[in-house]
Short mmCIF file of C-alpha atoms in Angstrom, two decimals:
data_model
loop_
_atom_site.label_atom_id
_atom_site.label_comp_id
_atom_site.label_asym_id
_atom_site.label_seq_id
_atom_site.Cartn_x
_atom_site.Cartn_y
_atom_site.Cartn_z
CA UNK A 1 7.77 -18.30 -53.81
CA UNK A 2 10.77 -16.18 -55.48
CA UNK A 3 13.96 -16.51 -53.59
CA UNK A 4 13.70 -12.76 -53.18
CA UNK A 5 10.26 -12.80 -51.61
CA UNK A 6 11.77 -15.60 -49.06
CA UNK A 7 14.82 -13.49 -48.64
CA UNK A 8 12.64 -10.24 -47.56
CA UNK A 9 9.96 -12.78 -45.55
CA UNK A 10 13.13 -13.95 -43.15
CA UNK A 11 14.10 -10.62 -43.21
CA UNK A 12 11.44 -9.19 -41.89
CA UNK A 13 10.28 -11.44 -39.38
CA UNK A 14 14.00 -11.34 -37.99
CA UNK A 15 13.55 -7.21 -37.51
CA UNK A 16 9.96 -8.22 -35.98
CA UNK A 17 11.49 -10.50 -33.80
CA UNK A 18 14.07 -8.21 -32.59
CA UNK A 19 11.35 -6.05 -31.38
CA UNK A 20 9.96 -7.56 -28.64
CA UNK A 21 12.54 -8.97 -25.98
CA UNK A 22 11.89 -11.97 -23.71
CA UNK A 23 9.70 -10.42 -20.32
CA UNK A 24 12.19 -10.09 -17.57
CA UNK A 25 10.78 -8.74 -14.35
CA UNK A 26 12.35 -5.14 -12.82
CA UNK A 27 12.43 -7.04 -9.27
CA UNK A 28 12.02 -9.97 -7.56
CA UNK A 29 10.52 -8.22 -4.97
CA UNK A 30 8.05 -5.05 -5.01
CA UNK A 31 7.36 -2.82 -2.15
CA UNK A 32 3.84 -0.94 -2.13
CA UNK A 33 2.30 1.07 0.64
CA UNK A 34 -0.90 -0.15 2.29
CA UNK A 35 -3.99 0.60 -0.38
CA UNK A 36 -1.48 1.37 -2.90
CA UNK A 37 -3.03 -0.61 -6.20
CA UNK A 38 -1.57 -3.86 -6.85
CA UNK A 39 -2.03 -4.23 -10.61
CA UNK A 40 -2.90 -7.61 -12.56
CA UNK A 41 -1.00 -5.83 -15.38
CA UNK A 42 1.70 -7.76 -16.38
CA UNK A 43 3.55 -4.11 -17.61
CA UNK A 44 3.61 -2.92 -14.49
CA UNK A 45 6.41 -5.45 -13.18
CA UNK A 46 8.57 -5.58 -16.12
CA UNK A 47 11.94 -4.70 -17.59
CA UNK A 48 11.66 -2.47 -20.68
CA UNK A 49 8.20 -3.27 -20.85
CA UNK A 50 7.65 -1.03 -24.06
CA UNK A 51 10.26 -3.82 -25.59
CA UNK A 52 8.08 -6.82 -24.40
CA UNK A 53 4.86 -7.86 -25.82
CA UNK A 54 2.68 -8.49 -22.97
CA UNK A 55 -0.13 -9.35 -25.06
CA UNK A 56 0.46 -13.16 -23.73
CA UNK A 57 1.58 -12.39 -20.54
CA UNK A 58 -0.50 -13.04 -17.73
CA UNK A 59 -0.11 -12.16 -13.57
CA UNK A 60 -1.29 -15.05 -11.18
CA UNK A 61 -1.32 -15.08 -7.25
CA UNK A 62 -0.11 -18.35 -5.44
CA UNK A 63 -1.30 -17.01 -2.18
CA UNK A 64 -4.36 -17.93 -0.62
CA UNK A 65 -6.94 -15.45 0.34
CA UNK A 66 -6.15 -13.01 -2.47
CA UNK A 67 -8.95 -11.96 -4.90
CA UNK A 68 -9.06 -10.03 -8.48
CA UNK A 69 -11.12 -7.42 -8.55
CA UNK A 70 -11.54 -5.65 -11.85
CA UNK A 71 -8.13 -5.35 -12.65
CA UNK A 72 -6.46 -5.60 -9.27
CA UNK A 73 -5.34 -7.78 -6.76
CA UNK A 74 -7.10 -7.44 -3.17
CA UNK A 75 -7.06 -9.23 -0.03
CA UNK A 76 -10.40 -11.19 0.23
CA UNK A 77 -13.32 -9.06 1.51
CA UNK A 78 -11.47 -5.82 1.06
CA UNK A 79 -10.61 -3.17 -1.30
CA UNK A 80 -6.83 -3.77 -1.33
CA UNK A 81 -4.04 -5.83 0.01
CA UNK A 82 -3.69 -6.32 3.48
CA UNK A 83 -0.27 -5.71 5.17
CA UNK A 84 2.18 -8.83 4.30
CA UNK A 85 4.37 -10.42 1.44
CA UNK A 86 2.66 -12.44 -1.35
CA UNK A 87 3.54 -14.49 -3.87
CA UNK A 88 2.81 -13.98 -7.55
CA UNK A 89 3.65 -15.61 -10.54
CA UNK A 90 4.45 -14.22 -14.64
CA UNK A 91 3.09 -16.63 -16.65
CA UNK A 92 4.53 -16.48 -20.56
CA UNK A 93 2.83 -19.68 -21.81
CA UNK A 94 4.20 -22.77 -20.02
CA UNK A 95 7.19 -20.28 -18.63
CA UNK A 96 6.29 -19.24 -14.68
CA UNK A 97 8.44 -16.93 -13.37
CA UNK A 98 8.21 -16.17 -9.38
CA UNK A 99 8.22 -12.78 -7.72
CA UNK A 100 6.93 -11.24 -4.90
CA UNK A 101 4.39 -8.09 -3.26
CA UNK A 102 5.42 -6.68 -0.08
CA UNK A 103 2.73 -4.76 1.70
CA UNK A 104 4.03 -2.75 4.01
CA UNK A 105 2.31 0.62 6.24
CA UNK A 106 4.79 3.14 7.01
CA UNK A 107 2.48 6.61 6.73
CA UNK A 108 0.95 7.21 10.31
CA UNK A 109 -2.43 7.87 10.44
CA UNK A 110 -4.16 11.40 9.02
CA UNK A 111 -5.73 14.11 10.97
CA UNK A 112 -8.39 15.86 9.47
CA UNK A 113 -8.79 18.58 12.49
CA UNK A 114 -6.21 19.91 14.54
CA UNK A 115 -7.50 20.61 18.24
CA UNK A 116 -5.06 22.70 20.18
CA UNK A 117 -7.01 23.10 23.40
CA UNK A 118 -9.53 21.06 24.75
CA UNK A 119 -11.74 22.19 28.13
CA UNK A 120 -12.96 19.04 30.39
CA UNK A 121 -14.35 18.65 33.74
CA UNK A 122 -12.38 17.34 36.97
CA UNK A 123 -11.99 13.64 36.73
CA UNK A 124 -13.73 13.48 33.52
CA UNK A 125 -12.71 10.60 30.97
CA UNK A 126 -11.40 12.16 27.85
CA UNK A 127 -12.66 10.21 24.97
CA UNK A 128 -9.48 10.75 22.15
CA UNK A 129 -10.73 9.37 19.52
CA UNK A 130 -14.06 12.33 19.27
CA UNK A 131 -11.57 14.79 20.08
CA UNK A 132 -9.20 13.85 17.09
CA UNK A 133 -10.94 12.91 13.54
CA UNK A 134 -7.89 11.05 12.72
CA UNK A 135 -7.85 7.61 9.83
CA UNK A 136 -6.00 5.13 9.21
CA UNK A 137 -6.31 2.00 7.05
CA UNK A 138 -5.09 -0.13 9.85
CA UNK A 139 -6.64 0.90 13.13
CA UNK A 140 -6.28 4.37 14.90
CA UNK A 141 -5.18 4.22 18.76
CA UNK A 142 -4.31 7.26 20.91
CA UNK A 143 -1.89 7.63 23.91
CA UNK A 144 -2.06 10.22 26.55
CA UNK A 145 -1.59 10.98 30.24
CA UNK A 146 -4.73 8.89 31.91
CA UNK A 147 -4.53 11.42 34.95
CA UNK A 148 -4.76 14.65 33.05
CA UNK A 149 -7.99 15.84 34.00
CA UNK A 150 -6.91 14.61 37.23
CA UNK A 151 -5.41 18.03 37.76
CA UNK A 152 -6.98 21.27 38.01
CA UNK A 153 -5.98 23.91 35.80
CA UNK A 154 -3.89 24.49 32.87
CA UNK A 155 -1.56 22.17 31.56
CA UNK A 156 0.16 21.17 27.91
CA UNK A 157 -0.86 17.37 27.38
CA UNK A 158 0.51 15.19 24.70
CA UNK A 159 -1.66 13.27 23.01
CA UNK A 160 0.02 10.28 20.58
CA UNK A 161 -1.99 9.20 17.37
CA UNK A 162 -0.88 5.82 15.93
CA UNK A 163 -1.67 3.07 13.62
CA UNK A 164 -1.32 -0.65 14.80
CA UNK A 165 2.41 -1.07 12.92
CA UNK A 166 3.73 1.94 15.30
CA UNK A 167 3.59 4.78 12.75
CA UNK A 168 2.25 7.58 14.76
CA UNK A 169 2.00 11.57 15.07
CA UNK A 170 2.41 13.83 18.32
CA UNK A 171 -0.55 16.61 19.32
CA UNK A 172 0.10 19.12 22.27
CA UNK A 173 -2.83 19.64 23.35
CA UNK A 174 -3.40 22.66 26.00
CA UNK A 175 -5.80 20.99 28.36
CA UNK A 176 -7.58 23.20 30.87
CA UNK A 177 -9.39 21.37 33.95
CA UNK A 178 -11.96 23.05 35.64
CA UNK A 179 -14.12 21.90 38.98
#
């Protein structure tokens, strides 16, 4: 080979080189909301990614009970990752570097109807949860005034909607009692 042609070889594979940087994650730890996606993408928890190639790069879980499905990671027997930290690994050939998924629900759960006022008999059990369509991805429980239809006539009731991590929403509901 010409010295030239060796010149313009080291040449370019220095520029090539220069390309891609070493991975480097963005965090150590990532914070996603409950059913948010949690990627197998190795892109997705980089530096500069567009400067890395991830072509090599791989995403593994190191805690138990955690599944890939298609091109996600899920807790087992669901469709995403349950509330709770996990640990996850960037593997660039025999380099493993550790980070972590927090799971975390903050959104309180969604109410499809709004009921503003709700008729019931005297002494009659008021079943919240037919009253309110509301959904949550962890558990829907409702608070309200066990006596209410105790009383007869009017009254404005509140009713509390939450999920089981204490994110919750306020109704008034105007609750009339009849005999």
């Amino acid at each position: 080979m010409s010295k030239k042609l060796c010149v313009a070889a080291a040449v370019s594979s220095l520029l090539f080189a220069g390309c891609f940087q070493p991975p480097k994650l963005a965090k150590q730890t990532f914070t996603l909301e409950l059913g948010a996606d949690v990627y197998a993408n190795p892109d997705v928890y980089l530096e500069n990614a567009d400067d890395v190639n991830s072509k090599k790069l791989s995403i593994e879980v190191e805690t138990p009970g955690i599944a890939k499905l298609d091109n996600r990671f899920v807790s087992t027997g669901s469709e995403y990752l349950a509330v709770g930290e996990y640990d996850f690994v960037l593997v660039n050939g025999s380099k493993r570097t550790p980070f972590a998924v927090k799971i975390k629900d903050t959104k309180p759960p969604t109410i499809t109807n709004d009921v503003t006022e709700l008729s019931v008999g005297y002494g009659q059990i008021i079943d919240w949860a037919s009253v309110f369509d509301a959904k949550d991805l962890s558990e829907v429980y409702y608070e309200a005034p066990l006596d209410a239809s105790l009383v007869v006539g009017e009254q404005d009731i509140t009713v509390r909607i939450t999920d089981r991590f204490g994110n919750g929403v306020d109704r008034v509901v105007h609750l009339m009692v009849g005999v």
